PDB file of C-alpha atoms in Angstrom:
ATOM      1  CA  THR A   1      64.823 -28.242 -39.793  1.00  0.00           C
ATOM      2  CA  MET A   2      64.494 -31.975 -39.983  1.00  0.00           C
ATOM      3  CA  ASN A   3      68.287 -32.359 -39.098  1.00  0.00           C
ATOM      4  CA  LYS A   4      67.810 -30.123 -36.109  1.00  0.00           C
ATOM      5  CA  VAL A   5      65.075 -32.248 -34.773  1.00  0.00           C
ATOM      6  CA  ARG A   6      67.141 -35.515 -35.246  1.00  0.00           C
ATOM      7  CA  THR A   7      70.166 -33.739 -33.793  1.00  0.00           C
ATOM      8  CA  PHE A   8      68.021 -32.481 -30.697  1.00  0.00           C
ATOM      9  CA  SER A   9      66.625 -36.123 -30.465  1.00  0.00           C
ATOM     10  CA  ARG A  10      69.845 -38.023 -30.630  1.00  0.00           C
ATOM     11  CA  ALA A  11      71.424 -35.328 -28.225  1.00  0.00           C
ATOM     12  CA  SER A  12      68.464 -35.864 -25.944  1.00  0.00           C
ATOM     13  CA  PHE A  13      68.823 -39.569 -26.112  1.00  0.00           C
ATOM     14  CA  LEU A  14      72.570 -39.214 -25.160  1.00  0.00           C
ATOM     15  CA  LEU A  15      71.700 -37.239 -22.462  1.00  0.00           C
ATOM     16  CA  ALA A  16      69.215 -39.445 -21.011  1.00  0.00           C
ATOM     17  CA  LEU A  17      71.661 -42.428 -21.254  1.00  0.00           C
ATOM     18  CA  ALA A  18      74.284 -40.422 -19.799  1.00  0.00           C
ATOM     19  CA  VAL A  19      72.053 -39.592 -16.651  1.00  0.00           C
ATOM     20  CA  VAL A  20      70.793 -43.242 -16.219  1.00  0.00           C
ATOM     21  CA  ALA A  21      74.569 -44.556 -16.371  1.00  0.00           C
ATOM     22  CA  LEU A  22      75.404 -42.090 -13.487  1.00  0.00           C
ATOM     23  CA  GLN A  23      72.528 -42.952 -11.672  1.00  0.00           C
ATOM     24  CA  LEU A  24      73.736 -46.766 -11.870  1.00  0.00           C
ATOM     25  CA  THR A  25      77.280 -46.246 -11.130  1.00  0.00           C
ATOM     26  CA  GLY A  26      76.144 -43.789  -8.188  1.00  0.00           C
ATOM     27  CA  CYS A  27      74.001 -46.574  -6.592  1.00  0.00           C
ATOM     28  CA  ALA A  28      76.697 -49.160  -7.041  1.00  0.00           C
ATOM     29  CA  GLY A  29      79.421 -46.644  -5.951  1.00  0.00           C
ATOM     30  CA  MET A  30      77.503 -45.427  -2.871  1.00  0.00           C
ATOM     31  CA  GLN A  31      78.817 -48.286  -0.751  1.00  0.00           C
ATOM     32  CA  PRO A  32      82.241 -49.532  -2.042  1.00  0.00           C
ATOM     33  CA  GLY A  33      83.358 -52.583  -0.516  1.00  0.00           C
ATOM     34  CA  TYR A  34      80.145 -53.251   1.291  1.00  0.00           C
ATOM     35  CA  GLU A  35      80.076 -56.760   2.709  1.00  0.00           C
ATOM     36  CA  THR A  36      76.739 -58.264   3.492  1.00  0.00           C
ATOM     37  CA  PRO A  37      76.437 -58.457   7.299  1.00  0.00           C
ATOM     38  CA  THR A  38      75.897 -62.342   8.582  1.00  0.00           C
ATOM     39  CA  VAL A  39      73.104 -63.365  10.625  1.00  0.00           C
ATOM     40  CA  SER A  40      72.673 -66.619  12.877  1.00  0.00           C
ATOM     41  CA  VAL A  41      70.206 -68.265  15.040  1.00  0.00           C
ATOM     42  CA  GLN A  42      71.715 -68.199  18.664  1.00  0.00           C
ATOM     43  CA  SER A  43      68.925 -70.023  20.195  1.00  0.00           C
ATOM     44  CA  PHE A  44      65.180 -71.267  19.428  1.00  0.00           C
ATOM     45  CA  ARG A  45      63.166 -72.341  22.183  1.00  0.00           C
ATOM     46  CA  ALA A  46      59.494 -72.631  23.171  1.00  0.00           C
ATOM     47  CA  VAL A  47      57.701 -70.083  25.697  1.00  0.00           C
ATOM     48  CA  PRO A  48      55.098 -71.430  27.987  1.00  0.00           C
ATOM     49  CA  PRO A  49      51.674 -70.548  26.945  1.00  0.00           C
ATOM     50  CA  ASP A  50      50.174 -67.334  28.381  1.00  0.00           C
ATOM     51  CA  GLY A  51      46.983 -67.711  30.248  1.00  0.00           C
ATOM     52  CA  GLY A  52      45.001 -65.989  27.668  1.00  0.00           C
ATOM     53  CA  THR A  53      45.125 -68.353  24.636  1.00  0.00           C
ATOM     54  CA  GLY A  54      47.128 -71.347  25.992  1.00  0.00           C
ATOM     55  CA  LEU A  55      49.097 -71.485  22.808  1.00  0.00           C
ATOM     56  CA  PRO A  56      52.850 -71.541  22.992  1.00  0.00           C
ATOM     57  CA  SER A  57      54.909 -68.793  21.817  1.00  0.00           C
ATOM     58  CA  PHE A  58      58.556 -69.020  20.407  1.00  0.00           C
ATOM     59  CA  GLU A  59      61.681 -66.766  21.011  1.00  0.00           C
ATOM     60  CA  ILE A  60      64.301 -67.065  18.570  1.00  0.00           C
ATOM     61  CA  ASP A  61      67.770 -64.922  19.361  1.00  0.00           C
ATOM     62  CA  LEU A  62      69.263 -63.634  16.192  1.00  0.00           C
ATOM     63  CA  HIS A  63      72.945 -62.547  16.348  1.00  0.00           C
ATOM     64  CA  VAL A  64      74.125 -59.996  13.698  1.00  0.00           C
ATOM     65  CA  THR A  65      77.559 -59.199  12.716  1.00  0.00           C
ATOM     66  CA  ASN A  66      78.530 -56.157  10.719  1.00  0.00           C
ATOM     67  CA  PRO A  67      81.727 -56.484   8.861  1.00  0.00           C
ATOM     68  CA  ASN A  68      81.268 -52.810   7.510  1.00  0.00           C
ATOM     69  CA  LEU A  69      82.493 -49.219   9.004  1.00  0.00           C
ATOM     70  CA  ASP A  70      79.047 -47.790   8.693  1.00  0.00           C
ATOM     71  CA  PRO A  71      76.279 -48.789  11.212  1.00  0.00           C
ATOM     72  CA  LEU A  72      73.623 -51.279  10.201  1.00  0.00           C
ATOM     73  CA  LYS A  73      70.337 -49.880  10.517  1.00  0.00           C
ATOM     74  CA  LEU A  74      67.819 -52.860  10.036  1.00  0.00           C
ATOM     75  CA  ALA A  75      64.606 -51.764   8.702  1.00  0.00           C
ATOM     76  CA  GLY A  76      62.607 -54.563   9.498  1.00  0.00           C
ATOM     77  CA  VAL A  77      62.389 -58.639   9.419  1.00  0.00           C
ATOM     78  CA  SER A  78      59.938 -61.016   8.018  1.00  0.00           C
ATOM     79  CA  TYR A  79      59.903 -64.663   9.077  1.00  0.00           C
ATOM     80  CA  THR A  80      58.500 -67.989   8.843  1.00  0.00           C
ATOM     81  CA  VAL A  81      58.449 -70.890  11.698  1.00  0.00           C
ATOM     82  CA  SER A  82      57.397 -74.232  10.623  1.00  0.00           C
ATOM     83  CA  LEU A  83      56.826 -77.453  12.756  1.00  0.00           C
ATOM     84  CA  ASP A  84      57.152 -80.727  11.117  1.00  0.00           C
ATOM     85  CA  GLY A  85      56.894 -79.123   7.843  1.00  0.00           C
ATOM     86  CA  ASN A  86      53.761 -76.893   8.448  1.00  0.00           C
ATOM     87  CA  ASP A  87      54.029 -73.152   8.553  1.00  0.00           C
ATOM     88  CA  ILE A  88      52.561 -72.218  11.761  1.00  0.00           C
ATOM     89  CA  ILE A  89      53.794 -68.527  12.153  1.00  0.00           C
ATOM     90  CA  LYS A  90      54.513 -65.960   9.752  1.00  0.00           C
ATOM     91  CA  GLY A  91      55.426 -62.616  11.140  1.00  0.00           C
ATOM     92  CA  VAL A  92      57.100 -59.213  10.936  1.00  0.00           C
ATOM     93  CA  GLY A  93      58.876 -56.666  13.034  1.00  0.00           C
ATOM     94  CA  ASN A  94      60.539 -53.446  12.881  1.00  0.00           C
ATOM     95  CA  ASP A  95      61.766 -52.703  16.189  1.00  0.00           C
ATOM     96  CA  LEU A  96      65.468 -53.694  15.515  1.00  0.00           C
ATOM     97  CA  PRO A  97      68.572 -52.408  17.108  1.00  0.00           C
ATOM     98  CA  VAL A  98      71.429 -50.489  15.207  1.00  0.00           C
ATOM     99  CA  ILE A  99      74.433 -52.691  15.001  1.00  0.00           C
ATOM    100  CA  GLU A 100      77.723 -50.444  14.943  1.00  0.00           C
ATOM    101  CA  GLY A 101      80.190 -50.622  12.391  1.00  0.00           C
ATOM    102  CA  TYR A 102      82.562 -53.537  12.961  1.00  0.00           C
ATOM    103  CA  GLY A 103      80.091 -54.683  15.468  1.00  0.00           C
ATOM    104  CA  GLU A 104      77.914 -57.499  16.878  1.00  0.00           C
ATOM    105  CA  GLY A 105      74.452 -57.422  18.304  1.00  0.00           C
ATOM    106  CA  THR A 106      71.936 -59.999  19.298  1.00  0.00           C
ATOM    107  CA  PHE A 107      68.212 -59.420  19.265  1.00  0.00           C
ATOM    108  CA  THR A 108      65.157 -61.689  20.128  1.00  0.00           C
ATOM    109  CA  VAL A 109      61.997 -62.103  17.907  1.00  0.00           C
ATOM    110  CA  THR A 110      59.121 -63.413  19.578  1.00  0.00           C
ATOM    111  CA  ALA A 111      56.870 -65.444  17.487  1.00  0.00           C
ATOM    112  CA  ALA A 112      53.185 -66.050  18.731  1.00  0.00           C
ATOM    113  CA  VAL A 113      50.977 -69.054  17.282  1.00  0.00           C
ATOM    114  CA  ASP A 114      47.622 -67.748  15.975  1.00  0.00           C
ATOM    115  CA  VAL A 115      44.346 -69.621  16.826  1.00  0.00           C
ATOM    116  CA  PHE A 116      44.156 -71.282  13.330  1.00  0.00           C
ATOM    117  CA  ALA A 117      47.721 -72.604  13.646  1.00  0.00           C
ATOM    118  CA  GLY A 118      47.157 -73.410  17.232  1.00  0.00           C
ATOM    119  CA  ILE A 119      44.459 -75.859  16.308  1.00  0.00           C
ATOM    120  CA  GLN A 120      46.727 -77.540  13.639  1.00  0.00           C
ATOM    121  CA  LEU A 121      49.578 -77.573  16.259  1.00  0.00           C
ATOM    122  CA  PHE A 122      47.010 -79.374  18.747  1.00  0.00           C
ATOM    123  CA  ARG A 123      46.259 -81.974  16.099  1.00  0.00           C
ATOM    124  CA  SER A 124      49.827 -82.793  15.506  1.00  0.00           C
ATOM    125  CA  LEU A 125      50.281 -83.180  19.096  1.00  0.00           C
ATOM    126  CA  MET A 126      47.281 -85.477  19.522  1.00  0.00           C
ATOM    127  CA  ASN A 127      48.856 -87.679  16.642  1.00  0.00           C
ATOM    128  CA  LYS A 128      52.195 -87.765  17.884  1.00  0.00           C
ATOM    129  CA  ASP A 129      53.936 -90.058  20.612  1.00  0.00           C
ATOM    130  CA  SER A 130      56.175 -87.330  21.858  1.00  0.00           C
ATOM    131  CA  ASP A 131      56.213 -83.624  22.072  1.00  0.00           C
ATOM    132  CA  THR A 132      59.212 -83.135  20.053  1.00  0.00           C
ATOM    133  CA  PHE A 133      58.871 -81.370  16.414  1.00  0.00           C
ATOM    134  CA  ASP A 134      61.227 -80.566  13.799  1.00  0.00           C
ATOM    135  CA  TYR A 135      61.474 -77.168  13.142  1.00  0.00           C
ATOM    136  CA  ALA A 136      62.606 -74.806  10.372  1.00  0.00           C
ATOM    137  CA  PHE A 137      62.960 -71.063  10.714  1.00  0.00           C
ATOM    138  CA  GLU A 138      63.634 -68.578   7.936  1.00  0.00           C
ATOM    139  CA  ALA A 139      63.875 -64.974   8.152  1.00  0.00           C
ATOM    140  CA  LYS A 140      64.722 -62.158   5.833  1.00  0.00           C
ATOM    141  CA  LEU A 141      66.195 -58.951   7.392  1.00  0.00           C
ATOM    142  CA  ASP A 142      66.057 -55.588   5.543  1.00  0.00           C
ATOM    143  CA  PRO A 143      69.005 -53.105   5.710  1.00  0.00           C
ATOM    144  CA  GLY A 144      67.517 -50.487   3.828  1.00  0.00           C
ATOM    145  CA  ALA A 145      67.583 -49.004   0.370  1.00  0.00           C
ATOM    146  CA  MET A 146      70.369 -50.128  -2.115  1.00  0.00           C
ATOM    147  CA  ARG A 147      71.523 -53.110   0.053  1.00  0.00           C
ATOM    148  CA  ARG A 148      70.614 -56.779  -0.277  1.00  0.00           C
ATOM    149  CA  LYS A 149      68.174 -58.382   2.061  1.00  0.00           C
ATOM    150  CA  ILE A 150      69.932 -60.739   4.636  1.00  0.00           C
ATOM    151  CA  ARG A 151      68.542 -64.106   4.794  1.00  0.00           C
ATOM    152  CA  VAL A 152      68.761 -66.698   7.446  1.00  0.00           C
ATOM    153  CA  ARG A 153      67.690 -70.487   7.791  1.00  0.00           C
ATOM    154  CA  ASP A 154      67.565 -72.624  10.643  1.00  0.00           C
ATOM    155  CA  SER A 155      66.411 -76.088  11.577  1.00  0.00           C
ATOM    156  CA  GLY A 156      66.687 -78.617  14.147  1.00  0.00           C
ATOM    157  CA  SER A 157      64.305 -80.363  16.993  1.00  0.00           C
ATOM    158  CA  ILE A 158      62.445 -78.753  19.801  1.00  0.00           C
ATOM    159  CA  SER A 159      60.382 -79.885  22.651  1.00  0.00           C
ATOM    160  CA  LEU A 160      57.248 -78.005  23.282  1.00  0.00           C
ATOM    161  CA  SER A 161      57.095 -79.448  26.975  1.00  0.00           C
ATOM    162  CA  THR A 162      56.797 -76.631  29.504  1.00  0.00           C
ATOM    163  CA  ARG A 163      58.186 -78.642  32.408  1.00  0.00           C
TER     164      ARG A 163
END
């Protein structure tokens, strides 16, 4: 009876190993030839403050190119905006368009400054001779299960003047 137990254990182990191998190759094989879409920042601009908070917002236009046959259904985006090296906005969004196969699309992320970050921003403005800041924008787009996250980084200068 000992041999039967060992044989059963070995058979169970080999069966489990085969199932895991099939799952791994199945995941990799679900999207043969899949290319990671590209994302670029089309524009980054300050929006005049609304009457409520008096704090500026930013609109960031992201352009997505889908080099695949299947439509790209973006599940969500998370992003960070920094001014002069200080993270002033961290946000998320999930209302994103579907980018058709071999297609392109542009969507806008509106990033609002919260009160605490607004205080830091106000202090920075008071200590500067100009209203121009170096900005950095980082985003991670989620194209869904079994696909790599798409990352984008952009930097430059922006004026917070609303004139």
